[in-house]
mmCIF file of C-alpha atoms in Angstrom:
data_model
loop_
_atom_site.group_PDB
_atom_site.id
_atom_site.type_symbol
_atom_site.label_atom_id
_atom_site.label_comp_id
_atom_site.label_asym_id
_atom_site.label_seq_id
_atom_site.Cartn_x
_atom_site.Cartn_y
_atom_site.Cartn_z
ATOM 1 C CA MET A 528 -13.576 3.314 15.894
ATOM 2 C CA THR A 529 -10.553 5.548 15.435
ATOM 3 C CA THR A 530 -10.030 7.778 18.408
ATOM 4 C CA ARG A 531 -8.155 11.027 17.778
ATOM 5 C CA ARG A 532 -6.459 12.841 20.622
ATOM 6 C CA THR A 533 -7.156 16.568 20.882
ATOM 7 C CA PRO A 534 -4.235 18.815 20.020
ATOM 8 C CA VAL A 535 -1.885 19.779 22.829
ATOM 9 C CA ARG A 536 -2.532 23.286 24.067
ATOM 10 C CA HIS A 537 -0.596 25.648 26.239
ATOM 11 C CA GLY A 538 -1.951 25.452 29.792
ATOM 12 C CA GLU A 539 -2.062 21.659 29.878
ATOM 13 C CA ARG A 540 0.271 19.182 31.539
ATOM 14 C CA ARG A 541 0.719 17.419 28.175
ATOM 15 C CA CYS A 542 2.188 20.599 26.801
ATOM 16 C CA TYR A 543 4.793 20.535 29.694
ATOM 17 C CA GLN A 544 5.449 16.846 28.959
ATOM 18 C CA ALA A 545 6.160 17.804 25.396
ATOM 19 C CA GLY A 546 8.903 20.166 26.555
ATOM 20 C CA CYS A 547 7.144 23.529 26.789
ATOM 21 C CA ARG A 548 8.117 25.648 29.827
ATOM 22 C CA ARG A 549 5.791 28.576 29.430
ATOM 23 C CA PRO A 550 4.314 29.759 32.808
ATOM 24 C CA GLU A 551 0.799 28.392 32.257
ATOM 25 C CA CYS A 552 2.294 24.896 31.282
ATOM 26 C CA LEU A 553 4.461 24.890 34.317
ATOM 27 C CA ASP A 554 1.486 25.843 36.486
ATOM 28 C CA ALA A 555 -0.455 22.906 34.958
ATOM 29 C CA HIS A 556 2.312 20.479 35.813
ATOM 30 C CA TYR A 557 2.607 21.800 39.432
ATOM 31 C CA ARG A 558 -1.061 21.468 39.908
ATOM 32 C CA TRP A 559 -0.997 17.898 38.638
ATOM 33 C CA CYS A 560 1.862 17.059 41.058
ATOM 34 C CA SER A 561 0.089 18.602 43.986
ATOM 35 C CA ARG A 562 -3.063 16.542 43.260
ATOM 36 C CA TYR A 563 -0.915 13.453 42.953
ATOM 37 C CA ARG A 564 0.892 13.951 46.247
ATOM 38 C CA LEU A 565 -2.574 14.607 47.958
ATOM 39 C CA ASP A 566 -3.942 11.318 46.544
ATOM 40 C CA VAL A 567 -0.871 9.475 47.711
ATOM 41 C CA HIS A 568 -1.153 11.034 51.131
ATOM 42 C CA GLU A 569 -4.862 10.220 51.403
ATOM 43 C CA GLY A 570 -4.500 6.648 50.034
ATOM 44 C CA ARG A 571 -6.290 7.194 46.717
ATOM 45 C CA PRO A 572 -4.377 5.219 44.084
ATOM 46 C CA ARG A 573 -4.122 6.473 40.560
ATOM 47 C CA ARG A 574 -3.986 2.980 39.112
ATOM 48 C CA ILE A 575 -5.894 -0.101 40.274
ATOM 49 C CA ASP A 576 -5.961 -3.785 39.369
ATOM 50 C CA ALA A 577 -7.306 -4.439 35.900
ATOM 51 C CA THR A 578 -9.119 -7.753 36.643
ATOM 52 C CA GLU A 579 -12.519 -6.147 37.178
ATOM 53 C CA SER A 580 -12.223 -4.095 34.027
ATOM 54 C CA LEU A 581 -11.197 -7.197 32.044
ATOM 55 C CA ARG A 582 -14.108 -9.260 33.397
ATOM 56 C CA HIS A 583 -16.490 -6.414 32.500
ATOM 57 C CA ILE A 584 -15.040 -6.162 28.915
ATOM 58 C CA GLN A 585 -15.436 -9.988 28.505
ATOM 59 C CA ALA A 586 -18.951 -9.917 29.733
ATOM 60 C CA LEU A 587 -19.887 -7.255 27.083
ATOM 61 C CA LEU A 588 -18.178 -9.337 24.373
ATOM 62 C CA ASP A 589 -20.111 -12.389 25.480
ATOM 63 C CA ALA A 590 -23.273 -10.326 25.206
ATOM 64 C CA GLY A 591 -22.494 -9.657 21.551
ATOM 65 C CA TRP A 592 -20.648 -6.338 21.650
ATOM 66 C CA MET A 593 -17.745 -5.560 19.406
ATOM 67 C CA GLN A 594 -14.536 -4.137 20.768
ATOM 68 C CA SER A 595 -15.127 -1.000 18.641
ATOM 69 C CA GLN A 596 -18.641 -0.550 20.264
ATOM 70 C CA ILE A 597 -17.197 -0.863 23.871
ATOM 71 C CA ALA A 598 -14.530 1.641 23.030
ATOM 72 C CA ARG A 599 -17.096 4.025 21.614
ATOM 73 C CA ALA A 600 -19.462 3.698 24.488
ATOM 74 C CA ALA A 601 -16.671 4.073 27.080
ATOM 75 C CA GLY A 602 -15.040 7.003 25.254
ATOM 76 C CA LEU A 603 -11.630 5.145 25.090
ATOM 77 C CA ALA A 604 -9.206 4.297 22.353
ATOM 78 C CA HIS A 605 -9.017 0.812 20.917
ATOM 79 C CA ARG A 606 -5.451 0.429 22.153
ATOM 80 C CA VAL A 607 -6.617 0.856 25.713
ATOM 81 C CA LEU A 608 -8.982 -2.127 25.511
ATOM 82 C CA THR A 609 -6.439 -4.126 23.610
ATOM 83 C CA SER A 610 -3.867 -3.599 26.264
ATOM 84 C CA VAL A 611 -6.388 -4.645 29.087
ATOM 85 C CA ARG A 612 -7.425 -7.764 27.137
ATOM 86 C CA GLY A 613 -3.701 -8.473 26.401
ATOM 87 C CA GLY A 614 -2.857 -8.981 30.099
ATOM 88 C CA GLN A 615 -2.112 -5.502 31.334
ATOM 89 C CA GLU A 616 -2.102 -5.829 35.147
ATOM 90 C CA THR A 617 -3.300 -2.304 36.044
ATOM 91 C CA VAL A 618 -5.411 0.495 34.666
ATOM 92 C CA SER A 619 -5.887 4.117 35.578
ATOM 93 C CA VAL A 620 -8.914 4.837 37.841
ATOM 94 C CA SER A 621 -10.524 6.921 35.105
ATOM 95 C CA THR A 622 -10.156 4.090 32.572
ATOM 96 C CA ALA A 623 -11.662 1.574 34.978
ATOM 97 C CA GLN A 624 -14.594 3.833 35.615
ATOM 98 C CA ALA A 625 -15.176 4.473 31.919
ATOM 99 C CA ILE A 626 -15.228 0.676 31.219
ATOM 100 C CA LEU A 627 -17.488 -0.153 34.188
ATOM 101 C CA SER A 628 -19.818 2.586 33.198
ATOM 102 C CA VAL A 629 -20.923 0.606 30.072
ATOM 103 C CA PRO A 630 -23.966 -1.476 31.096
ATOM 104 C CA ILE A 631 -23.835 -5.149 30.445
ATOM 105 C CA GLY A 632 -26.601 -6.211 28.166
ATOM 106 C CA PRO A 633 -27.372 -6.467 24.364
ATOM 107 C CA PRO A 634 -25.178 -4.266 22.180
ATOM 108 C CA PRO A 635 -26.784 -1.018 20.770
ATOM 109 C CA GLY A 636 -29.480 -1.962 18.317
ATOM 110 C CA ASP A 637 -29.031 1.060 16.130
ATOM 111 C CA GLN A 638 -27.523 1.238 12.592
ATOM 112 C CA ARG A 639 -24.591 3.478 13.341
ATOM 113 C CA ASP A 640 -21.322 2.741 11.594
ATOM 114 C CA VAL A 641 -18.354 1.122 13.464
ATOM 115 C CA ASP A 642 -14.678 1.087 12.532
ATOM 116 C CA ALA A 643 -14.194 -1.435 9.662
ATOM 117 C CA THR A 644 -10.788 -2.748 10.751
ATOM 118 C CA GLY A 645 -11.987 -5.921 12.388
ATOM 119 C CA THR A 646 -14.517 -6.752 9.558
ATOM 120 C CA ILE A 647 -11.731 -6.221 6.966
ATOM 121 C CA ARG A 648 -9.292 -8.445 8.733
ATOM 122 C CA ARG A 649 -11.785 -11.266 9.372
ATOM 123 C CA ILE A 650 -12.838 -11.260 5.582
ATOM 124 C CA ARG A 651 -9.228 -11.244 4.367
ATOM 125 C CA ALA A 652 -8.340 -14.046 6.889
ATOM 126 C CA LEU A 653 -11.077 -16.244 5.524
ATOM 127 C CA VAL A 654 -10.038 -15.538 1.908
ATOM 128 C CA ALA A 655 -6.481 -16.434 2.890
ATOM 129 C CA ILE A 656 -7.654 -19.970 4.009
ATOM 130 C CA GLY A 657 -9.609 -20.590 0.829
ATOM 131 C CA TRP A 658 -12.992 -18.985 1.327
ATOM 132 C CA PRO A 659 -13.716 -16.921 -1.856
ATOM 133 C CA VAL A 660 -15.685 -13.733 -1.457
ATOM 134 C CA ALA A 661 -18.464 -15.066 -3.762
ATOM 135 C CA GLN A 662 -19.149 -17.808 -1.203
ATOM 136 C CA LEU A 663 -18.818 -15.561 1.896
ATOM 137 C CA ALA A 664 -21.234 -12.808 0.593
ATOM 138 C CA PRO A 665 -24.446 -15.006 0.975
ATOM 139 C CA ARG A 666 -23.431 -16.015 4.428
ATOM 140 C CA PHE A 667 -22.955 -12.424 5.482
ATOM 141 C CA GLY A 668 -26.132 -11.166 3.786
ATOM 142 C CA LEU A 669 -24.183 -8.893 1.517
ATOM 143 C CA TYR A 670 -23.666 -8.417 -2.366
ATOM 144 C CA VAL A 671 -20.464 -9.779 -3.653
ATOM 145 C CA THR A 672 -19.556 -6.224 -4.752
ATOM 146 C CA ALA A 673 -20.172 -4.812 -1.386
ATOM 147 C CA LEU A 674 -18.038 -7.595 0.445
ATOM 148 C CA GLY A 675 -15.303 -7.192 -2.020
ATOM 149 C CA ALA A 676 -15.093 -3.306 -1.382
ATOM 150 C CA ILE A 677 -14.813 -4.085 2.291
ATOM 151 C CA ALA A 678 -12.088 -6.695 1.773
ATOM 152 C CA ARG A 679 -10.148 -4.301 -0.319
ATOM 153 C CA GLY A 680 -10.270 -1.728 2.418
ATOM 154 C CA GLU A 681 -12.241 0.762 0.505
ATOM 155 C CA LEU A 682 -14.551 1.509 3.457
ATOM 156 C CA GLN A 683 -13.343 3.051 6.728
ATOM 157 C CA ASN A 684 -16.631 2.169 8.492
ATOM 158 C CA VAL A 685 -19.327 -0.514 8.199
ATOM 159 C CA ARG A 686 -22.770 -0.939 9.727
ATOM 160 C CA ALA A 687 -22.686 -2.421 13.238
ATOM 161 C CA THR A 688 -25.001 -5.161 12.170
ATOM 162 C CA THR A 689 -22.584 -6.064 9.269
ATOM 163 C CA ALA A 690 -19.570 -6.161 11.741
ATOM 164 C CA ARG A 691 -21.521 -8.430 14.160
ATOM 165 C CA ARG A 692 -22.612 -10.810 11.475
ATOM 166 C CA VAL A 693 -19.195 -11.122 9.931
ATOM 167 C CA ALA A 694 -17.702 -11.684 13.514
ATOM 168 C CA HIS A 695 -20.359 -14.356 14.294
ATOM 169 C CA GLU A 696 -19.643 -16.320 11.064
ATOM 170 C CA TYR A 697 -15.963 -15.935 11.333
ATOM 171 C CA ARG A 698 -15.872 -17.867 14.675
ATOM 172 C CA THR A 699 -17.089 -20.986 12.673
ATOM 173 C CA LEU A 700 -15.496 -20.508 9.319
ATOM 174 C CA SER A 701 -12.115 -19.619 10.602
ATOM 175 C CA ARG A 702 -11.788 -23.212 12.004
ATOM 176 C CA THR A 703 -12.500 -24.834 8.504
ATOM 177 C CA PRO A 704 -10.376 -24.164 5.440
ATOM 178 C CA GLY A 705 -12.196 -23.347 2.216
ATOM 179 C CA ASN A 706 -11.525 -25.307 -1.075
ATOM 180 C CA SER A 707 -10.596 -22.380 -3.368
ATOM 181 C CA ASN A 708 -6.988 -22.233 -4.286
ATOM 182 C CA ARG A 709 -7.718 -19.070 -6.248
ATOM 183 C CA ALA A 710 -8.815 -17.409 -3.066
ATOM 184 C CA ARG A 711 -5.511 -18.430 -1.347
ATOM 185 C CA ASN A 712 -3.496 -17.092 -4.324
ATOM 186 C CA ASP A 713 -5.495 -13.826 -4.341
ATOM 187 C CA ALA A 714 -4.709 -13.302 -0.504
ATOM 188 C CA ARG A 715 -1.196 -14.176 -0.983
ATOM 189 C CA ARG A 716 -0.778 -11.784 -3.854
ATOM 190 C CA ASN A 717 -2.512 -9.008 -1.674
ATOM 191 C CA ASN A 718 -0.474 -9.917 1.343
ATOM 192 C CA TRP A 719 -3.568 -10.763 3.398
ATOM 193 C CA HIS A 720 -3.052 -12.699 6.591
ATOM 194 C CA GLY A 721 -4.928 -15.841 7.728
ATOM 195 C CA PRO A 722 -6.689 -16.283 11.246
ATOM 196 C CA LEU A 723 -3.459 -17.375 12.885
ATOM 197 C CA ALA A 724 -2.006 -13.901 12.436
ATOM 198 C CA TRP A 725 -4.703 -12.430 14.681
ATOM 199 C CA ASP A 726 -6.313 -13.077 18.090
ATOM 200 C CA ASP A 727 -9.300 -11.693 19.777
ATOM 201 C CA THR A 728 -7.339 -8.815 21.394
ATOM 202 C CA THR A 729 -5.663 -7.540 18.131
ATOM 203 C CA ILE A 730 -8.052 -8.193 15.306
ATOM 204 C CA GLU A 731 -10.145 -5.127 15.748
ATOM 205 C CA ASP A 732 -7.315 -2.824 16.844
ATOM 206 C CA PRO A 733 -6.276 -0.538 14.067
ATOM 207 C CA SER A 734 -2.844 -0.084 15.794
ATOM 208 C CA ALA A 735 -2.105 -3.833 15.999
ATOM 209 C CA HIS A 736 0.089 -5.692 13.508
ATOM 210 C CA PRO A 737 -0.281 -9.350 12.464
ATOM 211 C CA GLU A 738 1.860 -11.959 14.113
ATOM 212 C CA VAL A 739 3.595 -13.674 11.217
ATOM 213 C CA GLU A 740 7.014 -15.344 10.725
ATOM 214 C CA ALA A 741 9.200 -13.883 8.156
ATOM 215 C CA ALA A 742 8.965 -15.961 5.061
ATOM 216 C CA LYS A 743 11.219 -16.054 1.878
ATOM 217 C CA PRO A 744 9.315 -14.561 -1.113
ATOM 218 C CA GLN A 745 8.144 -17.220 -3.500
ATOM 219 C CA VAL A 746 10.074 -17.086 -6.727
ATOM 220 C CA LEU A 747 8.098 -18.319 -9.721
ATOM 221 C CA ASN A 748 9.676 -19.435 -13.078
ATOM 222 C CA ARG A 749 8.411 -18.342 -16.436
ATOM 223 C CA ASP A 750 5.976 -21.216 -16.926
ATOM 224 C CA GLU A 751 4.560 -20.762 -13.418
ATOM 225 C CA LEU A 752 4.051 -17.076 -13.932
ATOM 226 C CA ALA A 753 2.360 -17.773 -17.208
ATOM 227 C CA ALA A 754 -0.007 -20.252 -15.553
ATOM 228 C CA HIS A 755 -0.966 -17.710 -12.936
ATOM 229 C CA ARG A 756 -1.578 -15.111 -15.544
ATOM 230 C CA ARG A 757 -3.707 -17.490 -17.692
ATOM 231 C CA ALA A 758 -5.719 -18.430 -14.580
ATOM 232 C CA ASP A 759 -6.306 -14.760 -13.697
ATOM 233 C CA VAL A 760 -7.362 -13.933 -17.324
ATOM 234 C CA GLU A 761 -9.847 -16.901 -17.444
ATOM 235 C CA HIS A 762 -11.346 -15.913 -14.159
ATOM 236 C CA LEU A 763 -11.951 -12.232 -15.079
ATOM 237 C CA ASN A 764 -13.171 -13.208 -18.427
ATOM 238 C CA LYS A 765 -15.815 -15.607 -17.122
ATOM 239 C CA PHE A 766 -17.256 -12.570 -15.137
ATOM 240 C CA GLY A 767 -17.590 -10.607 -18.253
ATOM 241 C CA VAL A 768 -14.681 -8.221 -17.768
ATOM 242 C CA CYS A 769 -13.475 -6.599 -21.038
ATOM 243 C CA SER A 770 -9.997 -7.457 -22.380
ATOM 244 C CA HIS A 771 -8.854 -3.739 -21.822
ATOM 245 C CA GLU A 772 -9.814 -3.877 -18.144
ATOM 246 C CA ILE A 773 -8.374 -7.254 -17.651
ATOM 247 C CA ALA A 774 -4.964 -5.938 -19.023
ATOM 248 C CA ARG A 775 -5.154 -2.900 -16.712
ATOM 249 C CA ARG A 776 -5.756 -4.984 -13.683
ATOM 250 C CA LEU A 777 -3.107 -7.533 -14.298
ATOM 251 C CA GLY A 778 -0.562 -5.117 -15.710
ATOM 252 C CA ILE A 779 -0.057 -6.931 -19.074
ATOM 253 C CA THR A 780 -0.809 -5.848 -22.699
ATOM 254 C CA GLU A 781 -4.325 -6.145 -24.130
ATOM 255 C CA SER A 782 -2.914 -8.186 -27.011
ATOM 256 C CA THR A 783 -1.694 -10.744 -24.487
ATOM 257 C CA VAL A 784 -5.103 -10.861 -22.918
ATOM 258 C CA LYS A 785 -6.826 -11.345 -26.253
ATOM 259 C CA GLY A 786 -4.334 -14.144 -27.161
ATOM 260 C CA ILE A 787 -5.055 -16.024 -24.010
ATOM 261 C CA ILE A 788 -8.827 -15.619 -24.418
ATOM 262 C CA ALA A 789 -8.640 -16.915 -27.939
ATOM 263 C CA GLU A 790 -6.705 -19.930 -26.757
ATOM 264 C CA LEU A 791 -9.292 -20.650 -24.001
ATOM 265 C CA ARG A 792 -12.179 -20.400 -26.504
ATOM 266 C CA ALA A 793 -10.254 -22.797 -28.839
ATOM 267 C CA GLY A 794 -9.491 -25.198 -26.032
ATOM 268 C CA GLN A 795 -5.809 -24.817 -26.635
ATOM 269 C CA ARG A 796 -2.881 -24.085 -24.357
ATOM 270 C CA ARG A 797 0.156 -22.429 -25.696
ATOM 271 C CA ASP A 798 3.364 -24.551 -25.651
ATOM 272 C CA ARG A 799 5.979 -22.006 -24.339
ATOM 273 C CA SER A 800 8.945 -24.393 -25.070
ATOM 274 C CA LYS A 801 8.032 -24.418 -28.751
ATOM 275 C CA ALA A 802 7.418 -20.714 -28.762
ATOM 276 C CA ALA A 803 10.859 -20.060 -27.214
ATOM 277 C CA ALA A 804 12.510 -22.384 -29.775
#
């Protein structure tokens, strides 16, 4: 779920904090300060220890909830829950009340959509460690085309049942590398990150970034580039993609594609050294 803040309006303390000094904004600020001083005087803290909120969130997760569902039920932004799960020591009283108001039990059994961020990242992470979409789709109960669309980020939301199923399978599959080098190459080409780039507190948070070490870009020589291109053409051709579409996807000429397909059908491989001579 992507939570959007309402626009700042005159007469709100937020407007004063943004630099506005209109009378109604000044009044809103003064009222807030007065309430704050009264709370301090009467011993009512504005922030409290986050331990109880964290335990409640974990209990909901253990019951099968997704973080996006908890955020929606509590009326909070993803980043708020991410901060609590990431070790934030205190929370505002209103945040704690919102979290604790979500009853512990099975997650909602409806078919409402949830934010697709976590699902997209889990699929991409599995592809990055060698699990091709074609193998993942049956495990998730989805068509290959549908899972591919999710992985490419074409959907902003997915069914809650789909998100839960992917998350459940991910817990197991992310510990076991797949056997597809093509999947790994596809993920590398698309800059998709593996499971080590995410943890449970960030994988569903749209504002979170992967934890990766800066790596030098891999520089391929002419023969290596040709081998990758040939493998891509062979892969797409096996699935019945026409030469024109293959050329468009790979950014090469259609005549090059047709030449590679002809070599594949004849069982030949072009000798680039002779061609260069």
